[in-house]
CSV table of C-alpha atoms and ligand atoms in Angstrom, one decimal:
chain,number,residue,atom,x,y,z
A,8,MET,CA,34.6,-10.1,11.7
A,9,GLU,CA,34.7,-6.9,9.6
A,10,PRO,CA,31.4,-5.2,8.8
A,11,PRO,CA,30.4,-5.2,5.2
A,12,GLN,CA,32.2,-2.5,3.2
A,13,GLU,CA,30.5,0.8,3.0
A,14,SER,CA,31.6,1.9,-0.4
A,15,ALA,CA,29.8,-0.9,-2.3
A,16,ALA,CA,26.5,-0.1,-0.5
A,17,ALA,CA,26.9,3.6,-1.0
A,18,GLY,CA,27.5,3.0,-4.7
A,19,SER,CA,24.5,0.8,-4.8
A,20,ARG,CA,22.3,3.5,-3.3
A,21,LYS,CA,23.6,6.0,-5.8
A,22,ARG,CA,22.9,3.7,-8.7
A,23,ARG,CA,19.3,3.2,-7.3
A,24,ARG,CA,18.8,7.0,-7.1
A,25,ARG,CA,19.8,7.2,-10.8
A,26,GLY,CA,17.1,4.7,-11.6
A,27,GLY,CA,19.2,1.8,-12.6
A,28,GLY,CA,19.8,0.5,-9.1
A,29,ARG,CA,20.6,-3.1,-8.3
A,30,ASN,CA,21.4,-4.9,-5.1
A,31,ARG,CA,24.9,-5.7,-4.5
A,32,ARG,CA,25.8,-8.7,-2.4
A,33,LYS,CA,28.4,-7.4,0.0
A,34,PRO,CA,31.8,-9.0,0.2
A,35,PRO,CA,31.8,-11.7,2.9
A,36,PRO,CA,32.8,-10.5,6.2
A,37,SER,CA,36.2,-11.9,6.8
A,38,SER,CA,36.8,-14.1,9.6
A,39,SER,CA,37.0,-11.5,11.7
A,40,SER,CA,-5.1,-11.5,10.1
A,41,GLN,CA,-3.7,-12.3,11.2
A,42,ALA,CA,-6.1,-10.8,8.8
A,43,ALA,CA,-5.8,-7.5,10.5
A,44,SER,CA,-8.2,-5.0,9.1
A,45,PRO,CA,-6.3,-1.9,8.0
A,46,PRO,CA,-8.2,1.3,8.9
A,47,SER,CA,-5.6,3.7,7.7
A,48,PRO,CA,-3.3,3.6,4.7
A,49,PRO,CA,0.4,3.0,4.6
A,50,VAL,CA,2.7,6.0,4.5
A,51,LYS,CA,6.3,6.3,3.3
A,52,ARG,CA,8.6,4.7,5.8
A,53,GLN,CA,10.8,6.8,8.0
A,54,ARG,CA,14.1,5.2,8.7
A,55,GLY,CA,14.2,3.8,12.2
A,56,ALA,CA,10.6,4.5,12.8
A,57,ALA,CA,9.8,0.9,13.6
A,58,SER,CA,10.9,1.0,17.2
A,59,ALA,CA,10.2,4.7,17.7
A,60,ALA,CA,6.5,4.5,16.9
A,61,PRO,CA,4.4,4.4,20.1
A,62,LYS,CA,2.4,1.2,20.5
A,63,GLY,CA,-1.0,1.1,19.0
A,64,ARG,CA,-0.6,4.3,17.1
A,65,GLY,CA,-0.3,4.3,13.3
A,66,SER,CA,2.6,6.1,11.8
A,67,ALA,CA,0.3,7.3,9.0
A,68,SER,CA,-1.0,10.8,9.0
A,69,LYS,CA,-4.7,10.9,8.0
A,70,PRO,CA,-5.1,11.6,4.2
A,71,THR,CA,-7.2,14.7,3.8
A,72,SER,CA,-7.7,15.3,0.1
A,73,LEU,CA,-9.3,13.0,-2.3
A,74,LEU,CA,-6.0,12.7,-4.2
A,75,GLU,CA,-4.2,11.7,-1.0
A,76,LYS,CA,-6.9,9.1,-0.2
A,77,MET,CA,-6.6,7.6,-3.6
A,78,ARG,CA,-2.8,7.5,-3.3
A,79,ALA,CA,-3.0,5.8,0.1
A,80,ARG,CA,-5.5,3.3,-1.3
A,81,LEU,CA,-3.2,2.5,-4.2
A,82,SER,CA,-0.1,2.1,-2.0
A,83,GLY,CA,-2.1,-0.1,0.4
A,84,GLY,CA,-3.0,-2.4,-2.5
A,85,HIS,CA,0.6,-2.3,-3.7
A,86,PHE,CA,1.8,-3.4,-0.2
A,87,ARG,CA,-0.7,-6.3,-0.2
A,88,MET,CA,0.5,-7.4,-3.6
A,89,LEU,CA,4.2,-7.3,-2.5
A,90,ASN,CA,3.4,-9.1,0.7
A,91,GLU,CA,1.6,-11.9,-1.1
A,92,LYS,CA,4.5,-12.1,-3.6
A,93,LEU,CA,7.0,-12.5,-0.7
A,94,TYR,CA,5.0,-15.3,0.8
A,95,THR,CA,4.4,-17.2,-2.4
A,96,CYS,CA,7.7,-17.1,-4.2
A,97,SER,CA,11.2,-18.4,-3.5
A,98,GLY,CA,13.9,-16.3,-1.8
A,99,GLN,CA,15.8,-16.2,-5.1
A,100,ASP,CA,12.8,-14.9,-7.0
A,101,ALA,CA,12.1,-12.3,-4.3
A,102,PHE,CA,15.8,-11.2,-4.4
A,103,ASP,CA,15.7,-10.8,-8.2
A,104,TYR,CA,12.4,-9.0,-8.0
A,105,PHE,CA,13.5,-6.4,-5.4
A,106,THR,CA,16.9,-6.1,-7.0
A,107,ASN,CA,15.2,-4.9,-10.2
A,108,GLU,CA,12.8,-2.6,-8.3
A,109,PRO,CA,14.5,-1.6,-5.1
A,110,ASP,CA,12.0,1.2,-4.5
A,111,LEU,CA,9.3,-1.4,-3.9
A,112,PHE,CA,11.1,-2.3,-0.7
A,113,ASP,CA,10.0,1.1,0.7
A,114,VAL,CA,6.5,0.5,-0.5
A,115,TYR,CA,6.5,-2.9,1.2
A,116,HIS,CA,7.9,-1.5,4.5
A,117,ALA,CA,5.6,1.5,4.6
A,118,GLY,CA,2.7,-0.9,4.5
A,119,TYR,CA,4.3,-3.4,6.9
A,120,GLN,CA,4.9,-0.6,9.5
A,121,GLU,CA,1.3,0.5,9.1
A,122,GLN,CA,0.1,-3.1,9.8
A,123,MET,CA,2.5,-3.5,12.8
A,124,SER,CA,1.3,-0.2,14.3
A,125,HIS,CA,-2.0,-2.1,15.1
A,126,TRP,CA,-0.3,-5.0,16.9
A,127,PRO,CA,-0.4,-4.7,20.7
A,128,GLU,CA,3.1,-5.9,20.9
A,129,GLN,CA,5.8,-6.2,18.3
A,130,PRO,CA,8.0,-9.3,18.4
A,131,VAL,CA,11.1,-7.3,17.4
A,132,ASN,CA,10.9,-5.4,20.7
A,133,ILE,CA,10.7,-8.7,22.7
A,134,ILE,CA,13.8,-9.9,20.8
A,135,ILE,CA,15.7,-6.7,21.5
A,136,ASN,CA,14.9,-7.0,25.2
A,137,TRP,CA,16.0,-10.6,25.2
A,138,LEU,CA,19.3,-9.6,23.6
A,139,LYS,CA,19.8,-6.8,26.1
A,140,SER,CA,19.4,-9.3,28.9
A,141,HIS,CA,22.2,-11.5,27.5
A,142,SER,CA,25.8,-10.9,26.6
A,143,ALA,CA,26.5,-7.9,24.5
A,144,SER,CA,29.6,-9.7,23.2
A,145,TRP,CA,27.4,-12.1,21.3
A,146,THR,CA,27.5,-11.8,17.5
A,147,VAL,CA,24.0,-11.7,16.0
A,148,ALA,CA,22.6,-12.4,12.5
A,149,ASP,CA,19.3,-10.8,11.8
A,150,PHE,CA,17.8,-12.6,8.9
A,151,GLY,CA,15.2,-10.5,7.1
A,152,CYS,CA,16.1,-7.4,9.2
A,153,GLY,CA,13.7,-4.9,7.5
A,154,ASN,CA,14.6,-1.5,8.9
A,155,ALA,CA,17.5,-3.1,10.9
A,156,THR,CA,15.7,-2.2,14.1
A,157,ILE,CA,17.6,-4.8,16.1
A,158,ALA,CA,21.0,-3.5,15.0
A,159,LYS,CA,19.9,0.1,15.9
A,160,ASN,CA,18.8,-0.9,19.4
A,161,VAL,CA,21.5,-3.3,20.9
A,162,LYS,CA,25.2,-3.1,21.6
A,163,ASN,CA,25.9,-6.4,20.0
A,164,LYS,CA,27.7,-6.7,16.6
A,165,VAL,CA,24.7,-7.4,14.3
A,166,PHE,CA,24.8,-8.7,10.7
A,167,SER,CA,21.6,-7.3,9.3
A,168,ILE,CA,20.5,-9.2,6.2
A,169,ASP,CA,17.7,-8.4,3.8
A,170,LEU,CA,16.8,-8.4,0.1
A,171,VAL,CA,17.6,-4.7,-0.3
A,172,SER,CA,20.3,-2.6,1.4
A,173,GLU,CA,19.3,1.0,2.0
A,174,ASP,CA,21.9,1.3,4.8
A,175,PRO,CA,25.6,0.5,4.4
A,176,SER,CA,25.4,-1.8,7.4
A,177,VAL,CA,22.7,-4.1,5.8
A,178,ILE,CA,23.9,-7.0,3.7
A,179,ALA,CA,21.7,-7.4,0.6
A,180,CYS,CA,21.2,-11.0,-0.4
A,181,ASP,CA,18.8,-13.9,-0.5
A,182,MET,CA,19.2,-15.1,3.1
A,183,ALA,CA,19.4,-18.7,1.9
A,184,HIS,CA,22.9,-17.8,0.9
A,185,THR,CA,24.6,-15.2,3.1
A,186,PRO,CA,28.3,-14.3,2.9
A,187,LEU,CA,28.7,-15.0,6.6
A,188,GLU,CA,31.4,-17.4,7.7
A,189,PRO,CA,30.5,-20.9,9.0
A,190,SER,CA,30.1,-21.2,12.8
A,191,SER,CA,30.6,-17.5,13.2
A,192,VAL,CA,27.5,-16.1,15.1
A,193,ASP,CA,26.0,-16.7,18.5
A,194,VAL,CA,22.4,-15.8,17.7
A,195,ALA,CA,20.4,-16.1,14.5
A,196,ILE,CA,17.1,-14.3,14.4
A,197,PHE,CA,14.1,-14.6,12.1
A,198,CYS,CA,11.6,-12.1,13.1
A,199,LEU,CA,8.5,-12.6,10.9
A,200,SER,CA,10.8,-13.3,8.0
A,201,LEU,CA,10.3,-17.0,7.1
A,202,MET,CA,8.4,-15.8,4.1
A,203,GLY,CA,9.7,-17.6,1.0
A,204,THR,CA,8.3,-21.0,-0.1
A,205,ASN,CA,11.8,-22.4,0.5
A,206,TYR,CA,11.9,-21.1,4.2
A,207,ALA,CA,13.7,-24.4,5.2
A,208,SER,CA,16.8,-23.2,3.3
A,209,TYR,CA,16.9,-20.1,5.4
A,210,LEU,CA,17.0,-22.2,8.6
A,211,GLN,CA,19.7,-24.4,7.0
A,212,GLU,CA,21.7,-21.3,6.4
A,213,ALA,CA,21.3,-20.2,10.0
A,214,ASN,CA,22.4,-23.6,11.1
A,215,ARG,CA,25.6,-23.2,8.9
A,216,VAL,CA,26.5,-19.8,10.3
A,217,LEU,CA,25.7,-20.5,14.0
A,218,LYS,CA,28.3,-21.7,16.5
A,219,PRO,CA,27.5,-24.9,18.3
A,220,SER,CA,25.1,-24.1,21.2
A,221,GLY,CA,24.2,-20.9,19.4
A,222,TRP,CA,20.7,-19.5,19.8
A,223,LEU,CA,18.0,-19.5,17.1
A,224,LEU,CA,15.1,-17.2,17.7
A,225,ILE,CA,12.0,-17.4,15.5
A,226,ALA,CA,9.0,-15.1,15.7
A,227,GLU,CA,6.2,-16.1,13.4
A,228,VAL,CA,2.7,-14.9,12.7
A,229,ARG,CA,0.3,-17.0,14.8
A,230,SER,CA,-2.1,-17.8,12.0
A,231,ARG,CA,0.7,-19.4,10.0
A,232,LEU,CA,1.1,-22.0,12.7
A,233,ASP,CA,-2.5,-22.6,13.6
A,234,PRO,CA,-3.8,-25.9,12.2
A,235,ASN,CA,-7.4,-24.8,13.0
A,236,THR,CA,-7.2,-22.1,10.4
A,237,GLY,CA,-5.1,-23.9,7.7
A,238,GLY,CA,-1.8,-23.2,9.3
A,239,ALA,CA,1.0,-25.6,10.0
A,240,ASP,CA,1.1,-27.7,13.2
A,241,PRO,CA,3.6,-25.9,15.5
A,242,ASP,CA,4.8,-29.3,16.8
A,243,LYS,CA,5.6,-30.5,13.3
A,244,PHE,CA,7.5,-27.2,12.7
A,245,CYS,CA,9.5,-27.7,15.9
A,246,GLU,CA,10.2,-31.4,15.0
A,247,ALA,CA,11.6,-30.4,11.6
A,248,ILE,CA,13.9,-27.8,13.2
A,249,SER,CA,14.9,-30.3,15.8
A,250,GLU,CA,15.9,-32.7,13.0
A,251,LEU,CA,18.0,-30.0,11.5
A,252,GLY,CA,20.0,-29.9,14.7
A,253,PHE,CA,18.3,-27.7,17.2
A,254,SER,CA,16.6,-28.2,20.6
A,255,LEU,CA,13.6,-26.2,21.6
A,256,VAL,CA,14.3,-24.4,24.9
A,257,SER,CA,11.0,-22.5,25.2
A,258,LYS,CA,8.0,-21.3,23.3
A,259,ASP,CA,6.2,-18.1,24.0
A,260,ALA,CA,2.7,-18.3,22.8
A,261,LYS,CA,1.1,-15.7,25.0
A,262,ASN,CA,1.0,-12.9,22.4
A,263,LYS,CA,-2.1,-12.5,20.3
A,264,MET,CA,-0.5,-12.0,16.9
A,265,PHE,CA,2.7,-14.1,17.0
A,266,ILE,CA,4.6,-17.1,18.5
A,267,LEU,CA,8.2,-16.9,19.6
A,268,PHE,CA,10.4,-20.0,19.6
A,269,TYR,CA,13.8,-20.1,21.5
A,270,LEU,CA,16.0,-22.9,20.2
A,271,ARG,CA,19.7,-23.8,20.6
A,272,LYS,CA,21.9,-25.5,18.1
A,273,LYS,CA,23.0,-28.9,19.4
A,274,GLU,CA,26.7,-29.4,20.0
A,275,LYS,CA,26.6,-32.4,17.7
A,276,SER,CA,23.7,-33.8,15.7
A,277,LYS,CA,23.3,-36.5,13.1
A,278,VAL,CA,22.4,-35.3,9.7
A,279,VAL,CA,18.7,-36.1,9.0
A,280,LYS,CA,18.0,-36.3,5.3
A,281,ASN,CA,14.6,-35.5,3.8
A,282,ILE,CA,13.3,-33.5,6.7
A,283,ASP,CA,9.5,-33.2,6.5
A,284,TRP,CA,9.0,-29.4,6.6
A,285,PRO,CA,5.4,-28.3,7.1
A,286,GLN,CA,4.1,-25.7,4.7
A,287,LEU,CA,3.6,-22.3,6.5
A,288,LYS,CA,0.5,-20.6,5.5
A,289,PRO,CA,1.1,-17.2,3.8
A,290,CYS,CA,0.1,-14.3,6.0
A,291,LEU,CA,-2.2,-12.2,3.8
A,292,TYR,CA,-3.6,-8.9,5.0
A,293,LYS,CA,-7.2,-7.9,4.4
A,294,ARG,CA,-8.0,-4.6,2.8
A,295,ARG,CA,-9.1,-2.2,5.6
B,27,LIG,C1,7.8,-9.0,7.7
B,27,LIG,S1,9.3,-8.2,7.4
B,27,LIG,C2,10.0,-8.2,9.1
B,27,LIG,C3,11.1,-7.2,9.2
B,27,LIG,C4,11.8,-7.3,10.6
B,27,LIG,N1,12.4,-8.6,10.9
B,27,LIG,C5,10.9,-6.8,11.7
B,27,LIG,O1,10.5,-7.7,12.5
B,27,LIG,O2,10.5,-5.7,11.7
B,27,LIG,C6,10.2,-9.6,6.7
B,27,LIG,C7,11.5,-9.1,6.0
B,27,LIG,O3,12.2,-10.3,5.5
B,27,LIG,C8,12.8,-10.0,4.3
B,27,LIG,N2,13.0,-11.2,3.5
B,27,LIG,C9,12.0,-12.1,3.1
B,27,LIG,N3,12.6,-13.1,2.4
B,27,LIG,C10,13.9,-12.8,2.3
B,27,LIG,C11,15.0,-13.5,1.7
B,27,LIG,N4,14.9,-14.6,1.0
B,27,LIG,N5,16.3,-13.0,1.9
B,27,LIG,C12,16.4,-11.8,2.7
B,27,LIG,N6,15.4,-11.2,3.3
B,27,LIG,C13,14.2,-11.6,3.1
B,27,LIG,C14,11.8,-9.0,3.7
B,27,LIG,O4,12.4,-8.3,2.7
B,27,LIG,C15,11.4,-8.2,4.9
B,27,LIG,O5,12.2,-7.1,5.0
């Protein structure tokens, strides 16, 4: 598979800098708190900072002046608004929204990184280690890649997919409809990214692009899958994915903030119509 073309993305970035920026769907690669309580405010995202930030330490520097404090408070509120939007609208609506306002992607990710800096462990790091312990020749699709941390930390060929492309290697699209070829990837990853109300269509897309026996890794916020706090029943969630054509290999529920599911695409599966997908509770962050 060829990587997405650089020129289109570079053009897209230039257009955004001019203020009229829009996402461009890249040409298809050819065959080839959780309610965490935020103490410190989000800061502007640094590229690649996700994996570089030491655990348990915020990437934010402490605001000193009153003006800085007010700015931080405003951007924290903005992050929570964007986060709620992503959890309560469809992928297509989210794509249209961020395409029209691509700078909001930075606002969202600054706030997201700030929240993650308080998590004792980040699921993306566990996934990176899992990939490193398997074949580097596997092709990976990272659905909802954010800062493309996975692509930056493994040797594998990674198709990084998100609503906005700030890097030529990231494919900007609604991940319900990617330009990837059918049966073309060995691993599909959703790391805290099953956000839209139509999340089932993202998993259907992963099913389409995965090779038979390919791996599906899903990390989700614990509270979204906790029936005791209004979340979905994790067994029902797994049952629905199984009806889509996957077998659960293992479930890692030992982390405080998230659950990780390791599934494999069945060699052959009969098509189940009308799968009963449980609703995943939006993960809304409290104001700290
Ligand atoms: C919570 S962030 C996680 C980012 C990254 N996976 C990580 O673990 O650091 C979720 C990401 O999914 C992306 N996302 C949500 N819905 C999407 C959609 N329909 N299509 C593409 N990306 C989407 C968001 O833009 C965001 O970057």
